[in-house]
Coordinates of C-alpha atoms in Angstrom, one line a residue:
M3 CA 19.8 6.8 15.6
H4 CA 17.9 9.0 12.8
I5 CA 15.9 7.1 9.9
E6 CA 14.3 9.1 6.7
T7 CA 12.1 6.9 5.1
P8 CA 11.2 6.3 2.6
A9 CA 15.1 8.0 1.8
N10 CA 15.1 10.6 -0.5
P11 CA 14.8 10.8 -3.6
T12 CA 15.8 6.8 -3.7
L13 CA 12.7 5.7 -2.0
K14 CA 14.4 3.1 -0.1
V15 CA 12.5 1.8 2.9
S16 CA 13.9 1.1 6.8
D17 CA 12.8 -1.4 8.9
I18 CA 11.9 1.1 11.6
K19 CA 10.9 -2.0 14.0
T20 CA 14.1 -3.9 13.3
I21 CA 16.3 -0.6 13.9
A22 CA 14.7 0.7 16.9
A23 CA 14.7 -2.8 18.7
L24 CA 18.5 -3.3 17.7
V25 CA 19.5 0.4 18.7
H26 CA 17.6 -0.1 22.2
D27 CA 18.6 -3.3 22.9
H28 CA 22.4 -2.0 22.5
N29 CA 21.8 1.1 24.4
P30 CA 18.1 1.8 26.0
E31 CA 19.3 5.4 26.6
A32 CA 19.7 5.8 22.8
V33 CA 17.1 7.6 21.0
V34 CA 15.6 6.8 17.1
S35 CA 14.3 9.2 15.6
V36 CA 12.1 8.7 12.0
D37 CA 11.7 11.9 9.3
N38 CA 8.1 10.6 8.1
T39 CA 7.4 13.5 6.1
F40 CA 7.3 10.9 3.0
N41 CA 4.7 8.8 4.4
S42 CA 2.9 11.7 6.5
P43 CA 0.7 10.0 9.7
F44 CA -1.8 8.8 7.7
N45 CA 0.2 6.0 6.2
V46 CA 3.3 5.2 8.8
R47 CA 3.0 6.1 12.7
P48 CA 6.8 5.4 13.7
L49 CA 6.0 6.1 17.2
N50 CA 3.9 2.6 17.0
L51 CA 6.9 0.7 15.4
G52 CA 9.2 1.8 18.4
A53 CA 10.7 5.4 17.1
D54 CA 11.3 8.1 20.1
I55 CA 10.7 11.0 17.7
V56 CA 8.9 11.4 14.8
I57 CA 9.8 14.6 12.6
E58 CA 7.4 15.7 9.9
S59 CA 7.6 18.5 7.9
L60 CA 4.3 20.7 7.9
T61 CA 5.0 22.3 4.6
K62 CA 4.4 19.2 2.7
Y63 CA 1.6 16.9 3.1
I64 CA 0.2 18.0 6.5
N65 CA -0.7 21.2 4.6
G66 CA -1.1 19.8 1.3
H67 CA -1.5 23.1 -0.6
G68 CA 2.6 24.3 -0.9
D69 CA 1.4 27.7 0.8
A70 CA 3.0 27.6 4.4
L71 CA 6.0 26.8 6.3
G72 CA 6.3 24.4 9.1
G73 CA 7.9 21.5 11.3
A74 CA 6.5 19.4 13.9
I75 CA 8.4 16.7 16.6
A76 CA 5.7 14.2 18.1
T77 CA 7.6 12.3 21.4
T78 CA 6.8 12.1 24.7
K79 CA 5.7 14.6 27.3
E80 CA 8.7 15.1 28.7
R81 CA 11.3 15.0 25.6
T82 CA 8.9 17.8 24.1
D83 CA 9.2 20.1 27.0
Q84 CA 13.2 19.8 26.8
I85 CA 12.9 20.0 22.6
R86 CA 10.4 23.6 23.1
F87 CA 12.5 25.0 26.1
T88 CA 15.9 24.6 24.0
A89 CA 14.3 25.9 20.6
Q90 CA 12.1 28.6 22.0
V91 CA 15.2 30.2 24.1
N92 CA 18.1 29.5 21.4
Y93 CA 16.4 29.7 18.3
G94 CA 12.6 31.6 18.4
G95 CA 11.2 28.4 17.4
I96 CA 7.7 29.6 17.1
I97 CA 5.7 29.6 13.8
S98 CA 4.1 32.4 12.5
P99 CA 0.2 33.0 12.9
F100 CA -0.9 32.8 9.4
N101 CA 1.6 29.9 8.8
A102 CA -0.1 27.9 11.9
W103 CA -3.9 29.1 10.4
L104 CA -2.8 27.7 6.9
I105 CA -1.8 24.4 8.1
N106 CA -4.1 23.5 10.7
R107 CA -7.0 24.0 8.1
G108 CA -5.2 22.0 5.5
S109 CA -4.3 18.9 8.1
V110 CA -8.2 18.5 8.3
T111 CA -8.4 17.0 5.0
L112 CA -4.8 15.1 5.2
P113 CA -6.9 11.4 4.8
L114 CA -8.7 12.1 2.2
R115 CA -5.7 13.9 0.1
M116 CA -3.4 11.2 0.8
R117 CA -5.8 8.4 -0.8
Q118 CA -5.6 10.4 -3.5
H119 CA -2.1 10.7 -3.8
N120 CA -1.2 7.1 -2.6
A121 CA -3.4 5.6 -5.1
S122 CA -2.4 7.9 -8.1
A123 CA 1.7 7.4 -7.6
L124 CA 0.7 4.0 -7.3
A125 CA -1.0 3.8 -10.7
I126 CA 1.6 6.0 -12.2
A127 CA 4.3 3.7 -10.7
Q128 CA 2.9 0.8 -12.5
H129 CA 2.3 2.9 -15.9
L130 CA 6.1 3.6 -16.1
E131 CA 7.2 0.0 -15.2
S132 CA 5.0 -1.3 -18.3
L133 CA 7.0 1.4 -20.8
P134 CA 9.9 0.2 -22.2
Q135 CA 11.7 3.4 -22.5
V136 CA 11.6 3.8 -18.4
R137 CA 15.0 1.9 -17.1
F138 CA 13.7 1.7 -13.6
V139 CA 10.8 3.0 -11.3
A140 CA 11.5 3.1 -7.5
Y141 CA 8.1 3.1 -5.2
P142 CA 7.6 1.0 -2.3
G143 CA 4.3 0.5 -3.2
L144 CA 5.3 -1.8 -6.4
E145 CA 5.8 -5.5 -5.6
S146 CA 9.1 -5.2 -7.5
H147 CA 10.3 -2.7 -5.0
P148 CA 13.3 -4.2 -3.1
H149 CA 11.7 -3.3 0.4
H150 CA 7.8 -3.5 -0.7
D151 CA 7.3 -6.2 1.8
V152 CA 8.9 -4.0 4.7
A153 CA 6.7 -0.8 3.5
V154 CA 3.6 -3.2 3.5
S155 CA 4.4 -4.5 7.1
Q156 CA 4.6 -0.7 8.5
L157 CA 1.2 0.9 7.5
A158 CA -0.9 2.4 9.8
R159 CA -4.2 1.4 8.7
P160 CA -6.0 -0.6 6.2
D161 CA -6.7 2.1 4.0
A162 CA -3.3 3.5 4.1
G163 CA -0.9 3.5 0.9
F164 CA 2.9 4.4 -0.2
G165 CA 2.9 7.9 -0.2
G166 CA 3.1 10.4 -3.1
V167 CA 6.7 10.4 -4.2
L168 CA 8.3 8.0 -6.7
A169 CA 11.7 8.0 -9.0
F170 CA 11.9 6.6 -12.5
G171 CA 14.6 6.9 -14.7
L172 CA 14.1 7.0 -19.0
D173 CA 16.2 5.3 -21.6
T174 CA 17.7 8.5 -23.2
D175 CA 20.4 11.1 -23.0
H176 CA 20.7 14.7 -21.3
D177 CA 18.9 16.3 -24.0
G178 CA 16.1 13.7 -23.8
H179 CA 15.5 14.0 -20.1
N180 CA 15.1 18.0 -20.7
R181 CA 12.9 17.3 -24.1
F182 CA 10.3 15.1 -21.6
V183 CA 10.3 17.8 -18.7
S184 CA 9.8 20.9 -21.6
K185 CA 6.7 18.8 -23.0
L186 CA 4.9 18.2 -19.6
N187 CA 1.5 20.3 -19.4
V188 CA -0.2 19.0 -16.3
I189 CA 2.7 18.3 -14.0
T190 CA 5.5 21.2 -13.3
S191 CA 9.1 21.4 -13.1
A192 CA 9.7 22.3 -9.5
V193 CA 11.1 21.3 -6.3
S194 CA 8.8 20.2 -3.5
L195 CA 6.7 17.3 -2.8
G196 CA 3.1 16.8 -0.7
H197 CA 1.1 19.7 -2.6
D198 CA -2.0 19.8 -4.4
E199 CA 0.0 20.0 -7.8
S200 CA 1.9 17.7 -8.9
L201 CA 6.1 18.5 -9.1
I202 CA 9.0 16.8 -11.1
V203 CA 12.5 17.1 -10.6
F204 CA 15.6 16.3 -12.8
L205 CA 18.7 14.8 -10.6
G206 CA 21.2 14.9 -13.4
E207 CA 24.2 12.7 -13.6
D208 CA 26.5 15.3 -12.3
D209 CA 24.6 15.0 -8.9
E210 CA 27.0 15.4 -6.1
R211 CA 25.2 13.0 -4.2
Q212 CA 25.5 10.3 -7.2
Y213 CA 28.0 8.0 -5.1
L214 CA 25.0 7.2 -2.3
Y215 CA 22.4 6.3 -4.8
P216 CA 22.0 2.7 -6.5
E217 CA 23.5 2.2 -10.1
E218 CA 20.4 2.5 -11.7
F219 CA 20.1 5.9 -10.6
H220 CA 23.7 7.0 -12.1
R221 CA 22.4 8.0 -15.6
G222 CA 20.0 11.0 -14.3
F223 CA 16.3 10.1 -12.9
F224 CA 13.2 12.0 -12.2
R225 CA 11.6 12.7 -8.9
L226 CA 8.0 12.8 -9.4
A227 CA 5.7 14.0 -6.3
V228 CA 2.3 13.0 -7.3
G229 CA -0.5 15.6 -6.7
L230 CA -4.2 15.8 -6.8
E231 CA -5.2 15.7 -10.2
D232 CA -7.4 13.4 -12.1
T233 CA -5.2 10.2 -12.3
D234 CA -5.7 9.5 -16.0
D235 CA -4.7 13.0 -16.6
L236 CA -1.5 12.7 -15.2
I237 CA -0.6 9.5 -17.3
R238 CA -1.7 11.3 -20.4
D239 CA 0.4 14.5 -19.5
I240 CA 3.3 11.8 -19.2
D241 CA 2.4 9.6 -22.4
H242 CA 2.2 12.8 -24.2
A243 CA 5.1 14.5 -23.0
L244 CA 7.3 11.1 -23.9
A245 CA 5.6 11.3 -27.4
E246 CA 6.0 14.9 -28.0
A247 CA 10.0 14.2 -26.7
G248 CA 10.3 11.6 -29.5
L249 CA 10.7 8.8 -26.4
A250 CA 7.7 7.1 -27.2

């Protein structure tokens, strides 16, 4: 059983502890893996919630600067040895030395960076939720999120949060979405997350995965990966872009 939580890009939250218990009760030999990239190990520790394997994209929050590629799997030593042998023999699964050095250097500041990602994303989500031209905001840190209580129950530490990624929809058409993005100055239009730079991507009405999304996503929506810029600067950038796009 594989879980991605929060789900990309809808930000649905899965109850890792409950799912792991159900799977293991049904078959003690079954393996539950969790993609924890959106949370990072600072916010959520799936192994402590019953998962057998945790997958992290080192490219994202753990490196934190958008300049290296890597991935990691955390599990038992026995399972790690099996995975390592298979990967190295069949795929040559060895990260480049320079990427490894960059990721190792970036990981040192993970707690500091995650606190800022968490705080800014929550503040921006709350601000967006207050705007009449915003149709919906999906962020687990909001009390309005349908899985907020589950997200809270999974936090690994008192100062943990809900990550830096949120989704929102504007009450406009395709041209309005394009105008909004074109007026952003601080936030960059690009596809990634977990970087020092805030990145936004529009997923339009013609997205082939629409059938997987809740109804409110069907008119197109933005995925915003909040970076490390000043929180107020990001909020001002959004407000300015809405005004310049004629959506305020």
